[in-house]
Coordinates of C-alpha atoms in Angstrom, one line a residue:
M277 CA 1.7 37.5 49.5
K278 CA 4.6 39.9 48.8
F279 CA 3.8 39.9 45.1
Q280 CA 0.2 40.7 45.9
L281 CA 1.3 43.6 48.1
E282 CA 3.4 45.1 45.3
Q283 CA 0.4 44.8 43.0
A284 CA -1.8 46.6 45.4
K285 CA 0.8 49.4 45.8
G286 CA 1.0 49.7 42.0
K287 CA -2.8 50.0 41.7
F288 CA -2.8 52.6 44.5
I289 CA -0.3 54.9 42.7
D290 CA -1.9 54.4 39.3
A291 CA -5.2 55.4 40.8
L292 CA -3.6 58.6 42.2
L293 CA -2.1 59.4 38.8
R294 CA -5.4 59.0 37.0
G295 CA -7.1 61.2 39.6
F296 CA -4.5 64.0 39.4
Y297 CA -4.7 63.7 35.6
F298 CA -8.3 64.8 35.9
I299 CA -7.4 67.6 38.4
I300 CA -4.4 69.2 36.6
I301 CA -5.9 69.4 33.1
P302 CA -9.1 71.3 34.1
T303 CA -7.2 73.4 36.6
V304 CA -4.7 74.6 34.0
F305 CA -7.5 75.1 31.5
F306 CA -9.5 77.3 33.9
S307 CA -6.4 79.2 35.0
F308 CA -5.6 80.2 31.4
I309 CA -9.2 81.4 31.0
R310 CA -8.6 83.9 33.7
L311 CA -5.5 85.3 32.1
Y312 CA -7.4 88.4 30.9
E313 CA -8.3 89.2 34.5
T314 CA -5.0 88.4 36.3
G315 CA -2.5 88.7 33.6
W316 CA 0.5 86.3 33.3
K317 CA 1.7 84.9 36.5
L318 CA 4.6 82.6 37.5
F319 CA 2.2 80.0 38.9
Y320 CA 0.8 79.5 35.4
L321 CA 4.2 78.2 34.3
L322 CA 4.4 76.0 37.4
Q323 CA 0.9 74.6 36.7
C324 CA 1.9 73.8 33.1
I325 CA 5.1 72.0 34.4
L326 CA 3.1 70.0 36.9
A327 CA 0.4 69.1 34.3
I328 CA 3.0 68.0 31.8
S329 CA 4.9 66.0 34.5
F330 CA 1.7 64.2 35.6
I331 CA 0.7 63.4 32.0
I332 CA 4.2 62.1 31.1
L333 CA 4.3 60.0 34.3
Y334 CA 0.8 58.6 33.7
F335 CA 1.5 57.4 30.1
F336 CA 4.9 56.0 31.0
R337 CA 3.9 54.6 34.4
T338 CA 4.6 51.0 33.4
R339 CA 8.3 51.8 32.9
F340 CA 8.8 52.9 36.5
S341 CA 8.9 50.8 39.7
V342 CA 6.3 51.4 42.4
A343 CA 8.9 53.2 44.6
V344 CA 10.0 55.6 41.8
K345 CA 6.4 56.4 40.9
T346 CA 5.5 57.0 44.5
H347 CA 8.4 59.4 45.0
I348 CA 7.5 61.3 41.8
V349 CA 3.8 61.5 42.7
S350 CA 4.5 62.6 46.3
S351 CA 7.1 65.2 45.1
L352 CA 4.7 66.6 42.5
I353 CA 1.9 66.8 45.0
L354 CA 4.2 68.5 47.5
L355 CA 5.3 70.9 44.7
L356 CA 1.6 71.5 43.9
S357 CA 1.0 72.4 47.5
F358 CA 3.9 74.9 47.5
V359 CA 2.5 76.4 44.2
G360 CA -0.8 76.9 45.8
V361 CA 0.8 78.6 48.8
V362 CA 2.8 80.9 46.6
T363 CA -0.3 81.8 44.6
F364 CA -2.9 82.1 47.2
S365 CA -0.8 82.6 50.3
I366 CA -2.1 80.9 53.5
S367 CA -5.4 80.0 51.8
G368 CA -3.5 78.1 49.1
G369 CA -3.1 74.3 48.7
H370 CA -1.2 73.6 51.9
Y371 CA -3.5 70.7 52.7
M372 CA -1.9 68.9 49.7
C373 CA 1.2 68.4 51.9
L374 CA -0.9 66.1 54.0
L375 CA -1.8 64.1 50.9
S376 CA 1.9 63.8 49.9
V377 CA 2.8 62.5 53.4
M378 CA -0.1 60.1 53.4
I379 CA 0.8 58.6 50.0
S380 CA 4.5 58.2 50.8
T381 CA 3.7 56.6 54.1
I382 CA 1.1 54.1 52.8
V383 CA 3.2 52.9 49.9
L384 CA 6.8 53.3 51.1
G385 CA 6.5 53.2 54.9
R386 CA 6.8 55.4 58.0
R387 CA 10.4 56.4 57.4
V388 CA 9.8 57.8 53.9
G389 CA 6.6 59.5 55.3
I390 CA 8.7 61.3 57.9
Y391 CA 11.0 62.5 55.2
Y392 CA 8.1 64.1 53.3
L393 CA 6.7 65.5 56.5
I394 CA 10.0 67.3 57.2
L395 CA 10.1 68.6 53.6
S396 CA 6.5 69.8 53.9
V397 CA 7.2 71.7 57.2
L398 CA 10.5 73.2 55.9
G399 CA 8.8 74.3 52.6
L400 CA 5.7 75.8 54.3
T401 CA 7.9 77.5 56.9
A402 CA 10.1 79.1 54.2
L403 CA 7.1 80.2 52.1
S404 CA 5.4 81.6 55.2
F405 CA 8.5 83.6 56.1
L406 CA 8.8 85.0 52.5
H407 CA 5.1 86.0 52.5
V408 CA 5.4 87.7 55.9
Q409 CA 8.5 89.6 54.8
G410 CA 6.7 90.7 51.6
I411 CA 9.2 89.0 49.4
I412 CA 6.4 86.9 47.8
Q413 CA 3.1 88.6 47.1
S414 CA 0.1 86.7 45.7
G415 CA -1.1 89.7 43.6
I416 CA -4.6 88.3 43.5
D417 CA -7.7 90.3 44.5
F418 CA -9.5 87.7 46.6
N419 CA -12.8 89.6 46.4
T420 CA -12.7 89.5 42.6
Y421 CA -11.4 85.9 42.7
N422 CA -14.2 84.8 45.0
A423 CA -16.9 86.6 43.0
N424 CA -15.8 84.8 39.8
L425 CA -18.0 81.8 38.8
L426 CA -15.0 80.0 37.3
S427 CA -13.2 80.2 40.6
W428 CA -16.0 78.4 42.3
I429 CA -16.4 75.8 39.5
T430 CA -12.6 75.1 39.8
I431 CA -12.8 74.7 43.6
I432 CA -15.8 72.4 43.5
Y433 CA -14.5 70.3 40.7
T434 CA -11.0 70.1 42.3
L435 CA -12.6 69.0 45.7
T436 CA -14.8 66.5 44.0
V437 CA -12.0 64.9 42.1
F438 CA -9.7 65.1 45.1
M439 CA -12.3 63.3 47.3
S440 CA -12.7 60.7 44.6
I441 CA -8.9 60.3 44.5
I442 CA -8.9 59.7 48.2
I443 CA -11.9 57.2 48.1
Y444 CA -10.5 55.0 45.3
P445 CA -6.9 54.5 46.6
L446 CA -8.1 54.0 50.1
G447 CA -10.7 51.5 48.8
I448 CA -7.8 49.6 47.3
F449 CA -6.1 49.9 50.6
H450 CA -9.2 48.5 52.3
D451 CA -9.6 45.7 49.7
F452 CA -6.1 44.5 50.2
F453 CA -5.1 45.3 53.7
I454 CA -8.3 45.0 55.7
L455 CA -9.5 41.9 53.7
N456 CA -6.1 40.4 54.0
I457 CA -6.2 41.0 57.7
E458 CA -9.5 39.2 57.9
E459 CA -8.0 36.4 55.8
L460 CA -5.1 36.3 58.1
V461 CA -7.5 36.0 61.1
T462 CA -9.2 33.1 59.3
V463 CA -5.9 31.5 58.5
A464 CA -4.9 32.0 62.1
E465 CA -8.0 30.2 63.3
K466 CA -7.4 27.4 60.8
Q467 CA -3.9 27.3 62.0
K468 CA -5.1 26.8 65.6
Q469 CA -7.4 24.0 64.4
V470 CA -4.5 22.4 62.5
E471 CA -2.3 22.7 65.6
K472 CA -5.1 21.2 67.7
A473 CA -5.5 18.3 65.3
L474 CA -1.7 17.9 65.2
V475 CA -1.6 17.7 69.0
E476 CA -4.4 15.2 69.0
S477 CA -2.6 13.2 66.2
Q478 CA 0.6 13.3 68.3
I479 CA -1.3 12.0 71.3
Q480 CA -2.7 9.2 69.2
F481 CA 0.6 8.4 67.7
S482 CA 2.3 8.5 71.1
T483 CA -0.4 6.2 72.5
L484 CA 0.1 3.8 69.5
F485 CA 3.8 4.1 69.8
E486 CA 3.8 3.1 73.4
S487 CA 1.0 0.5 73.3
T488 CA 2.1 -1.6 70.3
S489 CA 3.8 -4.9 70.9
D490 CA 6.2 -4.2 68.0
Y491 CA 9.6 -2.8 68.8
I492 CA 10.1 0.8 67.5
C493 CA 13.0 3.2 67.9
S494 CA 14.9 5.8 66.0
I495 CA 18.7 6.4 65.9
D496 CA 20.5 9.8 65.4
T497 CA 23.0 9.2 62.6
T498 CA 25.2 12.2 63.5
N499 CA 26.4 10.6 66.8
Y500 CA 24.5 7.3 66.8
T501 CA 22.4 7.9 69.9
V502 CA 18.9 6.8 70.7
L503 CA 16.3 9.4 69.6
S504 CA 13.2 7.5 70.7
C505 CA 12.4 4.1 72.0
N506 CA 9.0 2.6 72.8
I507 CA 8.1 0.6 75.9
A508 CA 8.0 -2.8 74.1
L509 CA 11.6 -2.4 72.9
K510 CA 12.8 -1.3 76.3
Q511 CA 11.2 -4.4 77.9
F512 CA 12.7 -6.6 75.2
L513 CA 16.2 -5.1 75.8
A514 CA 15.7 -5.3 79.6
F515 CA 15.0 -9.1 79.2
H516 CA 18.5 -9.2 77.6
D517 CA 20.0 -7.2 80.4
I518 CA 20.2 -3.9 78.4
T519 CA 18.7 -0.7 79.9
V520 CA 18.1 2.0 77.2
R521 CA 17.1 5.6 77.5
E522 CA 16.7 8.4 74.9
G523 CA 20.1 10.0 74.3
D524 CA 22.2 6.8 75.1
Y525 CA 25.0 6.0 72.7
I526 CA 24.6 2.7 70.9
K527 CA 28.2 1.7 71.5
D528 CA 27.6 2.1 75.3
L529 CA 24.6 -0.3 75.2
L530 CA 25.9 -3.2 73.2
S531 CA 28.9 -5.5 73.4
E532 CA 31.8 -4.8 71.0
E533 CA 30.7 -7.7 68.7
L534 CA 27.1 -6.5 68.6
T535 CA 28.2 -2.9 68.1
K536 CA 30.2 -3.9 65.1
H537 CA 27.3 -6.0 63.7
W538 CA 24.8 -3.2 64.1
F539 CA 27.0 -0.5 62.8
G540 CA 27.4 -2.6 59.7
I541 CA 23.7 -2.7 59.3
F542 CA 23.4 1.1 59.8
A543 CA 26.0 1.5 57.0
K544 CA 23.8 -0.6 54.6
V545 CA 20.8 1.5 55.5
L546 CA 22.6 4.7 54.7
E547 CA 23.9 3.2 51.4
E548 CA 20.7 1.5 50.2
G549 CA 18.0 3.8 51.8
S550 CA 16.3 0.8 53.5
Y551 CA 17.2 -2.6 54.8
S552 CA 15.4 -5.7 56.2
T553 CA 16.9 -8.6 58.1
L554 CA 16.0 -11.4 60.5
Y555 CA 17.6 -11.4 63.9
E556 CA 17.7 -14.4 66.3
T557 CA 18.5 -13.8 69.9
S558 CA 20.9 -16.1 71.7
K559 CA 19.1 -16.0 75.0
N560 CA 15.7 -17.5 74.1
N561 CA 16.1 -18.1 70.3
Q562 CA 13.5 -15.3 69.7
I563 CA 13.3 -14.5 66.0
V564 CA 12.7 -10.8 65.1
N565 CA 11.9 -9.3 61.6
I566 CA 13.6 -5.9 61.5
N567 CA 13.0 -3.2 58.9
L568 CA 15.2 -0.1 58.9
N569 CA 14.6 3.2 56.9
L570 CA 16.1 6.6 56.6
L571 CA 14.7 9.6 58.5
K572 CA 14.9 12.8 56.5
R573 CA 14.2 16.5 57.3
D574 CA 14.2 18.9 54.3
S575 CA 15.6 16.1 52.2
V576 CA 18.6 15.7 54.6
V577 CA 19.1 12.4 56.5
F578 CA 19.2 12.9 60.2
G579 CA 18.4 9.4 61.5
I580 CA 17.4 5.8 61.0
S581 CA 14.0 4.3 62.1
L582 CA 13.8 0.7 63.3
F583 CA 10.6 -1.3 63.3
A584 CA 10.8 -4.9 64.5
T585 CA 8.2 -7.6 64.9
D586 CA 8.4 -10.8 66.8
I587 CA 7.9 -13.6 64.3
T588 CA 9.1 -16.5 66.5
Q589 CA 5.7 -18.2 66.4
I590 CA 5.3 -17.6 62.7
K591 CA 8.7 -19.2 62.0
K592 CA 7.9 -22.1 64.3
T593 CA 4.7 -22.7 62.3
E594 CA 6.5 -22.5 59.0
R595 CA 9.1 -25.0 60.2
E596 CA 6.3 -27.4 61.4
L597 CA 4.5 -26.9 58.1
I598 CA 7.7 -27.7 56.1
E599 CA 8.4 -30.8 58.2
R600 CA 4.8 -31.9 57.8
N601 CA 5.0 -31.4 54.0
K602 CA 8.2 -33.4 53.9
F603 CA 6.5 -36.2 55.8
V604 CA 3.5 -36.1 53.5
E605 CA 5.7 -36.1 50.4
S606 CA 7.7 -39.0 51.8
I607 CA 4.5 -41.0 52.1
L608 CA 3.4 -40.0 48.6
D609 CA 6.8 -40.9 47.2
L610 CA 6.4 -44.4 48.7
S611 CA 3.4 -45.0 46.5
P612 CA 4.1 -46.8 43.2
S613 CA 1.3 -44.8 41.6
I614 CA 1.8 -41.4 40.0
I615 CA 0.2 -38.7 42.2
Y616 CA 0.0 -35.3 40.5
V617 CA -1.6 -31.9 40.4
Y618 CA -2.2 -30.6 36.8
D619 CA -2.9 -27.0 36.0
L620 CA -5.7 -26.8 33.3
V621 CA -4.9 -23.1 32.6
E622 CA -1.2 -23.4 32.1
H623 CA -1.4 -27.0 30.8
K624 CA 1.4 -28.3 32.9
N625 CA 2.1 -30.3 36.1
I626 CA 2.7 -28.2 39.2
Y627 CA 3.2 -31.2 41.4
S628 CA 4.2 -34.9 41.0
N629 CA 5.5 -37.5 43.3
Q630 CA 8.4 -39.9 42.6
G631 CA 5.9 -42.3 41.0
I632 CA 6.4 -40.7 37.6
T633 CA 10.1 -41.5 37.9
K634 CA 9.4 -45.1 39.0
N635 CA 6.9 -45.7 36.2
L636 CA 8.2 -43.6 33.3
G637 CA 11.9 -42.9 34.2
F638 CA 11.6 -39.1 34.0
S639 CA 13.0 -37.0 36.8
L640 CA 10.8 -34.3 38.4
Q641 CA 13.0 -31.7 36.8
E642 CA 12.5 -33.3 33.4
V643 CA 8.8 -33.3 33.9
Q644 CA 8.8 -29.6 34.8
S645 CA 10.9 -28.8 31.7
F646 CA 8.1 -30.1 29.4
G647 CA 6.0 -27.2 30.6
N648 CA 2.7 -26.9 28.7
L649 CA 3.8 -29.6 26.2
L650 CA 3.8 -32.4 28.8
L651 CA 0.7 -34.3 27.6
K652 CA 1.3 -33.5 23.9
N653 CA 4.8 -35.0 24.1
L654 CA 4.2 -38.0 26.3
M655 CA 0.6 -39.1 25.5
H656 CA -0.2 -41.3 22.6
P657 CA -1.6 -39.1 19.7
D658 CA -4.8 -41.1 19.5
D659 CA -5.4 -40.9 23.3
F660 CA -4.4 -37.2 23.3
N661 CA -7.1 -36.4 20.7
H662 CA -9.6 -38.4 22.8
Y663 CA -8.5 -36.4 25.9
L664 CA -9.0 -33.0 24.2
V665 CA -12.4 -33.9 22.8
T666 CA -13.9 -36.0 25.6
I667 CA -12.1 -35.7 28.9
L668 CA -11.1 -32.1 29.0
P669 CA -14.7 -30.7 28.7
L670 CA -15.8 -32.9 31.7
Y671 CA -13.7 -31.0 34.2
N672 CA -16.2 -28.1 34.1
K673 CA -19.2 -30.3 34.3
V674 CA -18.5 -32.5 37.3
L675 CA -19.1 -31.6 41.0
E676 CA -16.5 -31.3 43.7
S677 CA -16.8 -34.9 44.9
D678 CA -17.2 -36.5 41.4
Q679 CA -14.4 -38.5 40.0
I680 CA -13.2 -38.8 36.4
S681 CA -11.6 -42.0 35.3
H682 CA -9.9 -42.5 32.0
Q683 CA -7.2 -44.7 30.4
Y684 CA -4.5 -43.6 28.0
R685 CA -0.9 -44.4 26.9
L686 CA 2.2 -42.6 28.0
K687 CA 5.7 -42.8 26.6
D688 CA 8.5 -43.5 29.0
I689 CA 12.0 -42.2 28.8
N690 CA 13.1 -45.1 26.5
G691 CA 10.2 -44.5 24.1
S692 CA 8.1 -47.5 25.3
W693 CA 4.3 -47.1 25.7
H694 CA 2.6 -47.7 29.1
W695 CA -1.1 -48.0 29.7
I696 CA -2.1 -45.6 32.5
D697 CA -5.4 -45.6 34.4
S698 CA -6.1 -42.2 36.0
I699 CA -8.7 -41.3 38.6
E700 CA -9.1 -37.5 38.9
M701 CA -11.1 -34.9 40.8
I702 CA -11.3 -31.1 40.8
Y703 CA -8.6 -29.7 43.1
K704 CA -9.1 -25.9 42.6
R705 CA -11.6 -23.5 40.9
D706 CA -11.4 -19.8 40.2
N707 CA -14.0 -17.3 41.5
D708 CA -16.6 -18.1 38.8
G709 CA -16.4 -21.8 39.4
T710 CA -14.2 -22.8 36.4
A711 CA -11.9 -25.7 37.2
I712 CA -8.3 -24.6 37.0
Q713 CA -6.4 -27.5 38.7
I714 CA -7.1 -31.2 39.1
L715 CA -5.7 -33.8 41.5
G716 CA -5.1 -37.3 40.1
I717 CA -3.8 -40.8 40.9
A718 CA -2.4 -42.7 37.9
R719 CA -1.5 -46.4 37.9
D720 CA 0.5 -48.3 35.3
I721 CA -1.9 -51.1 34.1
S722 CA 0.3 -52.2 31.2
D723 CA 0.6 -55.8 32.7
R724 CA -3.2 -56.0 33.1
K725 CA -3.7 -54.7 29.6
E726 CA -1.3 -57.3 28.3
A727 CA -3.1 -60.1 30.3
Q728 CA -6.4 -58.9 29.0
A729 CA -5.1 -58.9 25.4
A730 CA -3.6 -62.4 25.9
L731 CA -6.9 -63.6 27.4
Y732 CA -8.8 -62.1 24.5
E733 CA -6.5 -63.8 22.0
S734 CA -7.0 -67.1 23.9
D735 CA -10.7 -66.7 23.9
Q736 CA -10.7 -65.9 20.2
L737 CA -8.5 -69.0 19.5
L738 CA -10.8 -71.2 21.6
H739 CA -13.8 -69.8 19.9
N740 CA -12.3 -70.5 16.5
L741 CA -11.4 -74.0 17.5
N742 CA -14.9 -74.7 18.7
L743 CA -16.2 -73.6 15.4
L744 CA -13.9 -75.8 13.5
A745 CA -14.0 -78.9 15.7
K746 CA -16.1 -82.0 14.6
E747 CA -16.3 -83.3 18.2
G748 CA -19.0 -81.9 20.5
L749 CA -17.4 -79.8 23.3
M750 CA -19.3 -78.7 26.4
I751 CA -18.3 -76.9 29.7
H752 CA -20.6 -77.4 32.7
E753 CA -20.8 -76.6 36.4
N754 CA -22.7 -79.0 38.6
G755 CA -24.3 -80.4 35.5
I756 CA -25.5 -77.0 34.1
I757 CA -24.1 -76.2 30.6
L758 CA -22.0 -73.0 30.7
D759 CA -20.7 -73.2 27.1
A760 CA -20.6 -75.5 24.2
N761 CA -19.7 -75.7 20.5
L762 CA -22.0 -75.9 17.6
A763 CA -21.1 -79.5 17.0
Y764 CA -22.3 -80.5 20.4
A765 CA -25.6 -78.6 19.9
T766 CA -26.1 -80.3 16.5
M767 CA -25.4 -83.8 18.0
L768 CA -28.2 -83.3 20.4
G769 CA -30.6 -82.0 17.8
Y770 CA -30.3 -78.2 18.4
S771 CA -29.6 -75.6 15.7
S772 CA -27.6 -73.1 17.9
V773 CA -25.4 -73.1 20.9
K774 CA -27.7 -70.7 22.7
E775 CA -30.4 -73.3 22.9
V776 CA -28.3 -75.6 25.2
I777 CA -26.7 -72.9 27.4
G778 CA -28.1 -73.1 30.9
K779 CA -29.7 -76.4 30.5
Q780 CA -29.1 -79.7 32.5
G781 CA -26.5 -81.6 30.5
I782 CA -27.7 -85.1 31.4
A783 CA -31.3 -84.2 30.9
I784 CA -30.9 -83.1 27.2
L785 CA -28.4 -85.9 26.4
G786 CA -31.2 -88.5 25.9
A787 CA -29.1 -91.5 27.1
T788 CA -30.5 -94.9 27.9
D789 CA -30.9 -95.9 31.5
K790 CA -27.9 -98.1 31.3
S791 CA -25.8 -95.3 29.8
M792 CA -27.1 -92.8 32.3
Q793 CA -26.0 -95.1 35.1
I794 CA -22.5 -95.3 33.5
I795 CA -22.3 -91.5 33.2
L796 CA -23.3 -90.9 36.8
E797 CA -20.6 -93.4 38.1
H798 CA -17.9 -91.7 36.0
F799 CA -18.9 -88.2 37.3
K800 CA -19.0 -89.5 40.8
N801 CA -15.5 -91.1 40.5
N802 CA -14.0 -88.2 38.4
V803 CA -13.1 -90.7 35.7
T804 CA -11.2 -89.0 32.8
K805 CA -10.9 -92.0 30.4
S806 CA -13.1 -92.4 27.4
Y807 CA -16.3 -94.5 27.5
E808 CA -19.3 -95.2 25.2
I809 CA -22.9 -94.5 25.8
E810 CA -26.2 -95.1 24.0
K811 CA -28.6 -92.4 22.9
I812 CA -32.1 -93.0 21.8
T813 CA -33.1 -90.7 18.9
E814 CA -36.6 -89.3 18.3
N815 CA -37.3 -92.0 15.7
G816 CA -36.4 -94.7 18.2
S817 CA -33.1 -95.6 16.7
I818 CA -29.9 -95.9 18.9
K819 CA -26.8 -93.8 18.4
Y820 CA -23.5 -94.5 20.1
F821 CA -21.3 -91.6 21.5
E822 CA -17.8 -91.6 23.0
I823 CA -17.5 -89.3 26.0
R824 CA -14.5 -88.1 27.8
A825 CA -14.4 -85.7 30.8
E826 CA -11.7 -83.4 32.0

């Protein structure tokens, strides 16, 4: 604003200089034209001096300050007024004194205007005295002067330019001062609106400050007194037999031990800028989360704000959750199976029970240390390739309740391989439905695999023996043939074992009635010794067979 004011003053003076530049030059020109009528006069010299002074000041105006230019312009105008009075007596340019006073007052203020007023009055008084005493004589024939066309042209031109001079600077005055006054009025109205909004905001803040259940207060760090304290904190302190009011000293409110404790906290806040801590009361074990911050005014610390929240219930819930998690983990750790959560994005276990230690010998820390190389390091290479190609794509195809079962081999801490049977389901998906975590239960089925392998070997051995044996062998249940060897089928006249499977053994044997009676008695009495029977062939001949049952 101050800079803009100086700019307006500078424009005002420059406008006056331009105006007088257009007055002085023509005036001097027309005056010299009348030399043949009036002869050389002293005022011609004064007019030349004034013209040269205005011209020099105008062209060098940028080198002068506003105050210097104002004094020069006011002085030259005052001098121009005195020249007019000397030349034309009382009808001269005494009105120019008024212009000098106006300019000096507008730009430099009332005090400087009074100085130029005094100079004007003293100058006009002295000149009037000299005129009355006849010391100064105008020497101009006013009748001749008034009848001269150039005189009228000079007067009309001078008045026109003079009025233009008055209009332009005063227009600048209006543009700056009047418009700025209007702007100030607008600013004042806006200021009132801001103040009103501020009052409303303060009311809202005060309402919130007093109605919140959180504990809020501020401390003056110069003398450690209470600056403000809301109702919730007052009630909290009252429950602990402490009555607090604004202006109370902290040390007067607390015990010596608590005072030492809190002043230590205040020192940390002043050192670190902010501080957070949990505080548990001794009276009812209430847990409060406290946040402290510095209060500043113009970047200077003047206090500490305290904002505290009762988190007793939250902490109680957290403790219950921790205890419940411990209980659940204890149950999971009792399981001999490996229970795990595997992250498909990071390719690592994020949870595993003690089953992995029981089955493979690795501690939970060692499992975590494998990171995203867990499966690659522990799974058999053949099974790992199968997992990547077949199992991994299934995770994004199954539904929430679907289970994925697969078997693979894992290496234990000693380098031995264990067969593992896993049943898995999707545990967590991202926003677009892509599976990102799976929950699985894995059992060590190495014993079952070994038993299956042994049984398979036994079956293969039995099968090979059946093929090589010359005796007919048959297994039945309640007389129905379950299995037999080729020799048995051939003895009975069949070309393959399949032809006898599921048939009644006695019915296809073709034994004589006497032999059938012997067979039934041995079955009934569970006789295991060998005995002979007779079989009638298709051509009517009799064959003899030795039978033994186990």
